[in-house]
Amino acid sequence: MKKNCVDVITMGCSKNLVDSEQLMRQLKECGYEVTHDSETPCGEIAVINTCGFIGDAKQESINMILEFCERKEKGDLNRLYVMGCLSQRYLAELSEEITQVDKFYGKFNWNELLADLKQEYRPEIANERVLSTPSHYAYLKISEGCNRNCAYCAIPIITGAHVSRPMEEILDEVRYLVSKGVKEFQIIAQELTYYGIDIYKRQAIAELVEKISCIEGVEWIRLHYGYPLHFPEELLRVMRERDNVCKYLDIALQHVSTKVLKKMHRHVTKEDTYALIEKMRREVPGICIRTTMMVGFPGETEKEFDELVEFVKWAKFDRLGAFAYSEEDGTFAAENYRDSVSKKKKQERLDTLMAVQQRIATRLNEEKVGKVFRTIIDRVEGDYYIGRTEFDSPDVDTEVLVHTGEGEMKIGEFYDVLITDATEFDLMGTMKK
């Protein structure tokens, strides 16, 4: 057990990761040594940043807490703290049931942890972080919360209403990160397109992205988690005109059946959804679209599922993730709908949908063979340099593999890579001389 050392463990999404990185910066300023997601945690203090989104994620967070409780009981850990979405939502229950934890914090009051360590929060470094990612890219969180109130989603219950960060504060953070060597920014929020409505009384996401793109040193900007209703067309213009705004958009569509979308409280129709995809591809030629779909929502029949499959075949999404509906405490769906689709049927539909997408993704990757793509190198793994194109976000998308025998490549640098082979998940390439 290492004195004056804190192990920080992050569960869940990249928005949680940003919180952990900010906490680590504060801890480091207070004189602590910090590690993140260490394979061999050995600090005297551990902080677990939890996820509370869906059932599986909640269970993973609980399992991690219990694992560290066991370490504490064995004498391998002095203090254990828990923060994040799970403890935000179930603070009282967790405090009562898992007494080995020294203190639970919510998602927004984690800075109180410093006071409990007899340290002082330093607001002057609020925008600074200890990056857990490779030093050339970072996640940039522009807001908290969500106002959409989809029937199935517990996020507004956990995080509250949408709160945008002031634009200048975000731009200052970008400048700071660029000064530390960051070249690539993944712009994240629970819902990007709502940005600015609360503080500027207008959708300001396009303006924000354009201003970020003007900062010297920003090479790539990639956008995550848009919403289809009232999608800001101006954002498509910025994406089309700005070379450092990747032609990439992560927009969770969830379904296409008007009947299902209405029950989900998504406030869009099948016709709206088809029209939006057509507009995106018309306005931004070559755009890469990542989306998420849900199967087995209450009342989804074979007819509605078939509509979804046909839509996915038509849209040919570059990236698609899917999950089966599960009831979340306190949501409109859990309190008003019967979970009518069996677990077995949900899994069958999930498998069917992902098999369709697998064929699409493989075909789209095969079409890249013989083409040259600007590629950033993330790491070396075995005999290969591992990189990504502008159409690939870290950890979730396709990677480009270049054999180390091709010549020296530097981590965090860009290279033109000729794609020579492709699978569903990977592209093989050679450095273009």
Tab-separated table of C-alpha atoms in Angstrom:
chain	number	residue	atom	x	y	z
A	1	MET	CA	0.000	0.000	0.000
A	2	LYS	CA	1.581	3.235	-1.193
A	3	LYS	CA	1.304	6.295	1.028
A	4	ASN	CA	0.057	9.566	-0.427
A	5	CYS	CA	-1.143	7.755	-3.568
A	6	VAL	CA	-4.694	7.764	-4.950
A	7	ASP	CA	-6.035	5.225	-7.434
A	8	VAL	CA	-8.901	6.642	-9.522
A	9	ILE	CA	-11.151	4.167	-11.348
A	10	THR	CA	-13.651	5.390	-13.953
A	11	MET	CA	-16.732	3.441	-14.957
A	12	GLY	CA	-19.060	4.338	-17.823
A	13	CYS	CA	-18.833	7.076	-20.402
A	14	SER	CA	-16.305	9.683	-21.490
A	15	LYS	CA	-18.257	12.374	-19.616
A	16	ASN	CA	-17.346	10.573	-16.394
A	17	LEU	CA	-13.772	10.362	-17.615
A	18	VAL	CA	-13.542	14.155	-17.795
A	19	ASP	CA	-14.712	14.428	-14.174
A	20	SER	CA	-12.049	11.921	-13.104
A	21	GLU	CA	-9.358	13.829	-14.982
A	22	GLN	CA	-10.358	17.086	-13.282
A	23	LEU	CA	-10.306	15.385	-9.880
A	24	MET	CA	-6.867	13.922	-10.587
A	25	ARG	CA	-5.535	17.387	-11.445
A	26	GLN	CA	-6.826	18.722	-8.129
A	27	LEU	CA	-5.330	15.786	-6.230
A	28	LYS	CA	-1.989	16.231	-7.951
A	29	GLU	CA	-1.976	19.913	-7.049
A	30	CYS	CA	-2.541	18.860	-3.436
A	31	GLY	CA	0.609	16.752	-3.572
A	32	TYR	CA	-0.835	13.300	-4.178
A	33	GLU	CA	0.485	10.767	-6.638
A	34	VAL	CA	-2.426	9.612	-8.802
A	35	THR	CA	-3.056	6.631	-11.068
A	36	HIS	CA	-6.000	5.973	-13.365
A	37	ASP	CA	-7.541	2.551	-14.017
A	38	SER	CA	-4.322	0.895	-12.898
A	39	GLU	CA	-4.103	-2.857	-13.459
A	40	THR	CA	-2.336	-3.100	-10.106
A	41	PRO	CA	-3.820	-0.417	-7.811
A	42	CYS	CA	-1.674	0.047	-4.743
A	43	GLY	CA	-2.589	3.474	-3.349
A	44	GLU	CA	-3.751	4.004	0.214
A	45	ILE	CA	-6.815	5.810	-1.163
A	46	ALA	CA	-9.166	4.721	-3.958
A	47	VAL	CA	-11.872	6.752	-5.731
A	48	ILE	CA	-14.418	4.952	-7.919
A	49	ASN	CA	-16.343	7.119	-10.385
A	50	THR	CA	-19.509	5.131	-11.103
A	51	CYS	CA	-21.994	4.769	-13.950
A	52	GLY	CA	-25.748	4.527	-13.384
A	53	PHE	CA	-27.103	4.491	-16.940
A	54	ILE	CA	-28.474	0.981	-17.510
A	55	GLY	CA	-28.658	-2.258	-15.542
A	56	ASP	CA	-25.419	-3.837	-16.769
A	57	ALA	CA	-23.439	-0.642	-16.192
A	58	LYS	CA	-24.850	-0.252	-12.695
A	59	GLN	CA	-23.912	-3.831	-11.832
A	60	GLU	CA	-20.371	-3.326	-13.130
A	61	SER	CA	-20.006	-0.283	-10.877
A	62	ILE	CA	-21.325	-2.164	-7.850
A	63	ASN	CA	-18.973	-5.067	-8.542
A	64	MET	CA	-16.038	-2.661	-8.697
A	65	ILE	CA	-17.036	-1.069	-5.386
A	66	LEU	CA	-17.276	-4.489	-3.742
A	67	GLU	CA	-13.892	-5.496	-5.147
A	68	PHE	CA	-12.268	-2.490	-3.487
A	69	CYS	CA	-14.240	-3.082	-0.282
A	70	GLU	CA	-12.568	-6.485	-0.166
A	71	ARG	CA	-9.158	-4.861	-0.600
A	72	LYS	CA	-9.955	-2.547	2.281
A	73	GLU	CA	-11.037	-5.430	4.511
A	74	LYS	CA	-7.732	-7.201	3.745
A	75	GLY	CA	-5.802	-4.119	4.819
A	76	ASP	CA	-4.605	-3.243	1.284
A	77	LEU	CA	-6.501	0.043	1.283
A	78	ASN	CA	-7.039	2.728	3.927
A	79	ARG	CA	-9.867	4.804	2.472
A	80	LEU	CA	-12.465	4.218	-0.234
A	81	TYR	CA	-14.584	6.931	-1.811
A	82	VAL	CA	-17.323	6.607	-4.450
A	83	MET	CA	-18.659	9.324	-6.767
A	84	GLY	CA	-20.539	9.623	-10.055
A	85	CYS	CA	-23.932	8.785	-11.508
A	86	LEU	CA	-24.730	5.638	-9.520
A	87	SER	CA	-24.106	7.300	-6.175
A	88	GLN	CA	-25.871	10.470	-7.347
A	89	ARG	CA	-29.010	8.429	-7.843
A	90	TYR	CA	-28.787	5.872	-5.034
A	91	LEU	CA	-26.819	7.786	-2.404
A	92	ALA	CA	-28.942	6.812	0.604
A	93	GLU	CA	-29.317	3.150	-0.390
A	94	LEU	CA	-25.613	2.680	-1.148
A	95	SER	CA	-24.517	4.402	2.065
A	96	GLU	CA	-26.737	2.079	4.059
A	97	GLU	CA	-25.839	-1.148	2.253
A	98	ILE	CA	-22.096	-0.776	1.574
A	99	THR	CA	-20.707	0.528	4.842
A	100	GLN	CA	-17.055	-0.169	3.978
A	101	VAL	CA	-17.085	2.914	1.743
A	102	ASP	CA	-15.856	5.946	3.692
A	103	LYS	CA	-18.130	8.344	1.823
A	104	PHE	CA	-20.373	8.509	-1.242
A	105	TYR	CA	-20.570	11.656	-3.366
A	106	GLY	CA	-22.891	12.514	-6.227
A	107	LYS	CA	-21.936	13.545	-9.731
A	108	PHE	CA	-21.553	17.239	-9.029
A	109	ASN	CA	-20.156	17.522	-5.500
A	110	TRP	CA	-17.004	15.436	-5.901
A	111	ASN	CA	-14.876	18.458	-4.949
A	112	GLU	CA	-16.083	17.888	-1.357
A	113	LEU	CA	-13.815	14.848	-1.391
A	114	LEU	CA	-10.842	17.198	-1.247
A	115	ALA	CA	-12.170	18.820	1.925
A	116	ASP	CA	-12.641	15.366	3.450
A	117	LEU	CA	-8.973	14.708	2.680
A	118	LYS	CA	-8.185	17.985	4.509
A	119	GLN	CA	-7.275	19.622	1.222
A	120	GLU	CA	-8.544	22.701	-0.581
A	121	TYR	CA	-10.277	22.816	-3.979
A	122	ARG	CA	-8.420	25.185	-6.306
A	123	PRO	CA	-10.856	26.962	-8.661
A	124	GLU	CA	-8.024	28.579	-10.609
A	125	ILE	CA	-7.177	25.184	-12.162
A	126	ALA	CA	-10.797	24.077	-12.686
A	127	ASN	CA	-10.254	23.761	-16.449
A	128	GLU	CA	-7.030	21.783	-16.095
A	129	ARG	CA	-6.834	17.991	-16.137
A	130	VAL	CA	-4.526	15.041	-15.842
A	131	LEU	CA	-5.297	13.322	-19.120
A	132	SER	CA	-5.990	9.593	-18.961
A	133	THR	CA	-6.004	9.441	-22.759
A	134	PRO	CA	-2.916	9.571	-24.979
A	135	SER	CA	-1.609	13.137	-24.816
A	136	HIS	CA	-2.625	14.010	-28.381
A	137	TYR	CA	-6.399	13.746	-27.854
A	138	ALA	CA	-8.915	14.693	-25.198
A	139	TYR	CA	-12.619	14.652	-24.497
A	140	LEU	CA	-14.219	18.093	-24.181
A	141	LYS	CA	-17.462	18.250	-22.202
A	142	ILE	CA	-19.571	21.262	-23.134
A	143	SER	CA	-22.668	20.711	-20.986
A	144	GLU	CA	-24.294	18.596	-18.305
A	145	GLY	CA	-27.788	17.159	-18.021
A	146	CYS	CA	-30.551	16.782	-20.573
A	147	ASN	CA	-33.958	18.337	-21.254
A	148	ARG	CA	-35.214	15.709	-23.706
A	149	ASN	CA	-36.908	13.417	-21.152
A	150	CYS	CA	-37.116	10.336	-23.370
A	151	ALA	CA	-39.472	7.791	-21.844
A	152	TYR	CA	-36.813	5.127	-21.246
A	153	CYS	CA	-33.902	7.275	-20.072
A	154	ALA	CA	-32.811	7.864	-16.480
A	155	ILE	CA	-30.136	10.442	-17.344
A	156	PRO	CA	-32.334	13.526	-16.624
A	157	ILE	CA	-33.279	11.930	-13.292
A	158	ILE	CA	-29.592	11.544	-12.446
A	159	THR	CA	-28.061	14.696	-13.916
A	160	GLY	CA	-30.990	17.117	-14.009
A	161	ALA	CA	-31.775	19.700	-16.654
A	162	HIS	CA	-29.403	20.731	-19.426
A	163	VAL	CA	-26.720	23.206	-18.298
A	164	SER	CA	-24.403	24.634	-20.960
A	165	ARG	CA	-20.890	25.752	-20.104
A	166	PRO	CA	-20.100	29.343	-21.140
A	167	MET	CA	-18.407	29.488	-24.524
A	168	GLU	CA	-15.330	31.407	-23.341
A	169	GLU	CA	-14.732	28.887	-20.569
A	170	ILE	CA	-14.739	26.059	-23.112
A	171	LEU	CA	-12.435	27.956	-25.475
A	172	ASP	CA	-10.016	28.654	-22.616
A	173	GLU	CA	-9.953	24.934	-21.847
A	174	VAL	CA	-9.201	24.126	-25.490
A	175	ARG	CA	-6.327	26.625	-25.525
A	176	TYR	CA	-4.935	25.099	-22.334
A	177	LEU	CA	-5.156	21.571	-23.730
A	178	VAL	CA	-3.542	22.614	-27.019
A	179	SER	CA	-0.663	24.090	-25.005
A	180	LYS	CA	-0.220	20.624	-23.469
A	181	GLY	CA	-0.001	18.937	-26.865
A	182	VAL	CA	-3.629	17.992	-27.551
A	183	LYS	CA	-4.445	18.032	-31.278
A	184	GLU	CA	-7.743	16.171	-31.430
A	185	PHE	CA	-10.939	16.974	-29.516
A	186	GLN	CA	-13.939	14.717	-29.013
A	187	ILE	CA	-16.769	17.153	-28.242
A	188	ILE	CA	-19.138	15.422	-25.824
A	189	ALA	CA	-22.421	16.135	-24.066
A	190	GLN	CA	-25.522	14.221	-23.234
A	191	GLU	CA	-27.090	16.182	-26.086
A	192	LEU	CA	-24.890	18.443	-28.220
A	193	THR	CA	-27.534	20.176	-30.295
A	194	TYR	CA	-29.229	21.711	-27.224
A	195	TYR	CA	-26.041	23.581	-26.374
A	196	GLY	CA	-26.619	27.292	-25.716
A	197	ILE	CA	-30.396	27.312	-25.438
A	198	ASP	CA	-30.291	27.801	-21.667
A	199	ILE	CA	-27.676	30.570	-21.548
A	200	TYR	CA	-27.787	32.136	-25.023
A	201	LYS	CA	-31.452	31.435	-25.850
A	202	ARG	CA	-30.426	29.821	-29.132
A	203	GLN	CA	-28.753	26.708	-30.463
A	204	ALA	CA	-25.094	27.730	-30.336
A	205	ILE	CA	-23.313	24.459	-31.093
A	206	ALA	CA	-22.354	25.487	-34.636
A	207	GLU	CA	-20.895	28.776	-33.387
A	208	LEU	CA	-18.954	26.987	-30.648
A	209	VAL	CA	-17.491	24.383	-32.995
A	210	GLU	CA	-16.518	27.075	-35.506
A	211	LYS	CA	-14.728	29.062	-32.785
A	212	ILE	CA	-12.887	25.963	-31.563
A	213	SER	CA	-11.829	25.241	-35.146
A	214	CYS	CA	-10.204	28.695	-35.328
A	215	ILE	CA	-7.814	27.961	-32.456
A	216	GLU	CA	-4.326	27.292	-33.760
A	217	GLY	CA	-3.190	23.755	-33.043
A	218	VAL	CA	-6.638	22.159	-33.209
A	219	GLU	CA	-6.248	19.507	-35.907
A	220	TRP	CA	-9.416	17.428	-35.510
A	221	ILE	CA	-12.815	18.068	-33.902
A	222	ARG	CA	-15.275	15.205	-33.657
A	223	LEU	CA	-18.898	15.461	-32.491
A	224	HIS	CA	-20.663	13.029	-30.175
A	225	TYR	CA	-24.274	12.597	-29.101
A	226	GLY	CA	-26.541	14.747	-31.215
A	227	TYR	CA	-30.328	14.593	-31.181
A	228	PRO	CA	-32.513	14.428	-34.323
A	229	LEU	CA	-35.242	16.910	-33.296
A	230	HIS	CA	-34.533	20.444	-34.582
A	231	PHE	CA	-31.081	19.415	-35.714
A	232	PRO	CA	-29.121	22.649	-36.428
A	233	GLU	CA	-28.399	22.801	-40.163
A	234	GLU	CA	-25.695	25.388	-39.513
A	235	LEU	CA	-23.611	22.665	-37.889
A	236	LEU	CA	-23.559	20.790	-41.201
A	237	ARG	CA	-22.234	23.917	-42.921
A	238	VAL	CA	-19.405	24.201	-40.391
A	239	MET	CA	-18.576	20.520	-40.833
A	240	ARG	CA	-18.537	20.910	-44.608
A	241	GLU	CA	-16.440	24.098	-44.684
A	242	ARG	CA	-13.917	23.568	-41.892
A	243	ASP	CA	-11.107	21.141	-42.690
A	244	ASN	CA	-10.373	20.414	-39.026
A	245	VAL	CA	-13.999	19.546	-38.202
A	246	CYS	CA	-14.179	15.840	-38.940
A	247	LYS	CA	-16.963	14.689	-41.219
A	248	TYR	CA	-18.237	12.546	-38.375
A	249	LEU	CA	-21.406	12.724	-36.317
A	250	ASP	CA	-22.594	10.519	-33.472
A	251	ILE	CA	-26.374	10.887	-33.306
A	252	ALA	CA	-28.525	8.468	-31.304
A	253	LEU	CA	-31.656	7.752	-33.355
A	254	GLN	CA	-32.928	4.832	-31.189
A	255	HIS	CA	-35.620	3.666	-33.637
A	256	VAL	CA	-37.410	4.536	-36.860
A	257	SER	CA	-41.007	3.362	-36.366
A	258	THR	CA	-43.223	6.390	-35.766
A	259	LYS	CA	-45.308	4.352	-33.331
A	260	VAL	CA	-42.265	3.372	-31.259
A	261	LEU	CA	-40.699	6.830	-31.452
A	262	LYS	CA	-43.914	8.372	-30.160
A	263	LYS	CA	-44.008	5.991	-27.197
A	264	MET	CA	-40.347	6.776	-26.563
A	265	HIS	CA	-41.186	10.531	-26.419
A	266	ARG	CA	-38.640	11.254	-29.125
A	267	HIS	CA	-40.899	13.795	-30.898
A	268	VAL	CA	-39.781	12.778	-34.401
A	269	THR	CA	-41.346	10.508	-37.011
A	270	LYS	CA	-40.133	7.891	-39.462
A	271	GLU	CA	-40.368	10.438	-42.274
A	272	ASP	CA	-38.367	12.996	-40.241
A	273	THR	CA	-35.644	10.447	-39.620
A	274	TYR	CA	-35.243	9.397	-43.256
A	275	ALA	CA	-35.215	13.048	-44.317
A	276	LEU	CA	-32.544	13.962	-41.746
A	277	ILE	CA	-30.144	11.241	-42.923
A	278	GLU	CA	-30.657	12.325	-46.535
A	279	LYS	CA	-29.997	15.956	-45.613
A	280	MET	CA	-26.806	15.132	-43.707
A	281	ARG	CA	-25.393	13.191	-46.634
A	282	ARG	CA	-26.450	15.853	-49.096
A	283	GLU	CA	-24.990	18.750	-47.068
A	284	VAL	CA	-21.783	16.949	-45.996
A	285	PRO	CA	-20.666	14.567	-48.755
A	286	GLY	CA	-18.760	11.633	-47.289
A	287	ILE	CA	-20.034	12.172	-43.739
A	288	CYS	CA	-19.553	9.253	-41.334
A	289	ILE	CA	-22.649	8.689	-39.196
A	290	ARG	CA	-22.556	6.718	-35.952
A	291	THR	CA	-25.841	5.906	-34.267
A	292	THR	CA	-27.428	3.838	-31.511
A	293	MET	CA	-30.599	1.759	-31.758
A	294	MET	CA	-32.808	0.148	-29.149
A	295	VAL	CA	-34.715	-3.100	-29.640
A	296	GLY	CA	-37.502	-4.553	-27.557
A	297	PHE	CA	-39.065	-1.308	-26.372
A	298	PRO	CA	-42.507	-1.946	-24.839
A	299	GLY	CA	-45.031	-2.514	-27.626
A	300	GLU	CA	-42.444	-3.116	-30.359
A	301	THR	CA	-43.959	-5.813	-32.599
A	302	GLU	CA	-42.343	-7.739	-35.446
A	303	LYS	CA	-43.727	-5.093	-37.797
A	304	GLU	CA	-41.958	-2.238	-36.011
A	305	PHE	CA	-38.752	-4.250	-35.705
A	306	ASP	CA	-38.854	-5.024	-39.433
A	307	GLU	CA	-39.174	-1.271	-40.077
A	308	LEU	CA	-36.009	-0.760	-38.053
A	309	VAL	CA	-34.082	-3.436	-39.942
A	310	GLU	CA	-35.155	-2.025	-43.306
A	311	PHE	CA	-34.101	1.456	-42.217
A	312	VAL	CA	-30.640	0.245	-41.167
A	313	LYS	CA	-30.252	-1.548	-44.515
A	314	TRP	CA	-31.250	1.650	-46.323
A	315	ALA	CA	-29.163	4.060	-44.236
A	316	LYS	CA	-25.963	1.970	-44.307
A	317	PHE	CA	-24.610	3.576	-41.155
A	318	ASP	CA	-20.840	3.620	-40.906
A	319	ARG	CA	-21.090	2.724	-37.223
A	320	LEU	CA	-24.033	1.360	-35.264
A	321	GLY	CA	-24.396	0.181	-31.697
A	322	ALA	CA	-27.566	-1.375	-30.296
A	323	PHE	CA	-28.923	-2.502	-26.976
A	324	ALA	CA	-32.017	-4.189	-25.641
A	325	TYR	CA	-34.520	-2.159	-23.651
A	326	SER	CA	-34.368	-2.544	-19.886
A	327	GLU	CA	-36.593	-0.837	-17.353
A	328	GLU	CA	-34.939	1.982	-15.437
A	329	ASP	CA	-36.395	3.040	-12.093
A	330	GLY	CA	-38.389	6.251	-12.180
A	331	THR	CA	-38.612	6.603	-15.947
A	332	PHE	CA	-41.915	7.180	-17.723
A	333	ALA	CA	-41.617	3.844	-19.534
A	334	ALA	CA	-40.993	1.861	-16.351
A	335	GLU	CA	-43.964	3.444	-14.606
A	336	ASN	CA	-46.434	3.469	-17.513
A	337	TYR	CA	-45.597	0.638	-19.927
A	338	ARG	CA	-45.512	-3.115	-19.512
A	339	ASP	CA	-42.184	-4.614	-20.531
A	340	SER	CA	-43.967	-6.693	-23.158
A	341	VAL	CA	-41.076	-8.144	-25.194
A	342	SER	CA	-39.463	-11.241	-23.686
A	343	LYS	CA	-35.752	-11.283	-22.868
A	344	LYS	CA	-35.243	-14.059	-25.422
A	345	LYS	CA	-37.023	-12.096	-28.151
A	346	LYS	CA	-35.021	-8.970	-27.349
A	347	GLN	CA	-31.781	-10.901	-27.731
A	348	GLU	CA	-32.942	-12.427	-31.027
A	349	ARG	CA	-33.772	-8.980	-32.395
A	350	LEU	CA	-30.493	-7.563	-31.161
A	351	ASP	CA	-28.554	-10.387	-32.832
A	352	THR	CA	-30.496	-9.939	-36.078
A	353	LEU	CA	-29.926	-6.186	-36.195
A	354	MET	CA	-26.226	-6.441	-35.434
A	355	ALA	CA	-25.753	-9.169	-38.055
A	356	VAL	CA	-27.231	-6.788	-40.638
A	357	GLN	CA	-24.932	-4.010	-39.471
A	358	GLN	CA	-21.913	-6.311	-39.488
A	359	ARG	CA	-22.386	-6.966	-43.195
A	360	ILE	CA	-22.794	-3.250	-43.868
A	361	ALA	CA	-19.717	-2.282	-41.825
A	362	THR	CA	-17.575	-4.933	-43.519
A	363	ARG	CA	-18.664	-3.774	-46.968
A	364	LEU	CA	-17.999	-0.101	-46.158
A	365	ASN	CA	-14.548	-0.924	-44.821
A	366	GLU	CA	-13.750	-2.993	-47.924
A	367	GLU	CA	-14.604	0.042	-50.069
A	368	LYS	CA	-11.722	1.899	-48.399
A	369	VAL	CA	-9.133	-0.513	-49.817
A	370	GLY	CA	-6.907	1.273	-52.330
A	371	LYS	CA	-7.646	4.711	-50.876
A	372	VAL	CA	-5.370	6.985	-48.845
A	373	PHE	CA	-6.495	8.378	-45.493
A	374	ARG	CA	-4.890	10.885	-43.146
A	375	THR	CA	-4.276	8.825	-40.023
A	376	ILE	CA	-3.241	9.724	-36.480
A	377	ILE	CA	-1.143	7.155	-34.604
A	378	ASP	CA	-2.390	6.315	-31.100
A	379	ARG	CA	-0.012	3.583	-29.934
A	380	VAL	CA	2.241	0.664	-30.793
A	381	GLU	CA	0.877	-2.824	-30.147
A	382	GLY	CA	3.046	-5.843	-30.928
A	383	ASP	CA	4.290	-5.500	-34.497
A	384	TYR	CA	1.821	-2.765	-35.451
A	385	TYR	CA	1.295	0.935	-35.166
A	386	ILE	CA	-2.379	1.517	-34.322
A	387	GLY	CA	-4.057	4.627	-35.677
A	388	ARG	CA	-7.384	6.155	-36.727
A	389	THR	CA	-8.789	8.174	-39.612
A	390	GLU	CA	-11.031	11.230	-39.187
A	391	PHE	CA	-13.978	8.819	-39.408
A	392	ASP	CA	-12.945	6.894	-36.302
A	393	SER	CA	-13.399	7.916	-32.695
A	394	PRO	CA	-11.132	6.403	-30.008
A	395	ASP	CA	-12.124	3.111	-28.379
A	396	VAL	CA	-15.384	2.631	-30.281
A	397	ASP	CA	-14.563	2.694	-34.003
A	398	THR	CA	-12.353	1.058	-36.619
A	399	GLU	CA	-8.573	1.184	-36.193
A	400	VAL	CA	-5.836	1.321	-38.824
A	401	LEU	CA	-2.929	-1.139	-38.454
A	402	VAL	CA	0.436	-0.395	-40.054
A	403	HIS	CA	3.281	-2.904	-39.626
A	404	THR	CA	6.239	-1.461	-37.746
A	405	GLY	CA	8.498	-2.761	-40.512
A	406	GLU	CA	7.072	-0.090	-42.821
A	407	GLY	CA	9.234	2.548	-41.125
A	408	GLU	CA	9.182	4.707	-38.031
A	409	MET	CA	5.935	6.435	-37.084
A	410	LYS	CA	5.546	8.684	-34.042
A	411	ILE	CA	2.686	8.517	-31.554
A	412	GLY	CA	0.370	11.508	-31.933
A	413	GLU	CA	1.556	12.379	-35.442
A	414	PHE	CA	-0.424	12.301	-38.692
A	415	TYR	CA	0.500	10.185	-41.706
A	416	ASP	CA	-1.034	9.406	-45.080
A	417	VAL	CA	-1.857	5.704	-45.067
A	418	LEU	CA	-2.835	3.601	-48.079
A	419	ILE	CA	-5.429	0.996	-47.073
A	420	THR	CA	-4.474	-2.455	-48.342
A	421	ASP	CA	-6.978	-4.759	-46.610
A	422	ALA	CA	-10.091	-4.558	-44.469
A	423	THR	CA	-12.243	-6.484	-41.994
A	424	GLU	CA	-15.371	-5.471	-40.120
A	425	PHE	CA	-13.346	-3.880	-37.325
A	426	ASP	CA	-9.885	-3.080	-38.713
A	427	LEU	CA	-8.136	-1.576	-41.696
A	428	MET	CA	-4.658	-2.703	-42.733
A	429	GLY	CA	-2.447	-0.115	-44.364
A	430	THR	CA	0.965	0.968	-45.490
A	431	MET	CA	2.573	4.351	-44.966
A	432	LYS	CA	2.453	6.386	-48.152
A	433	LYS	CA	5.975	7.580	-48.902
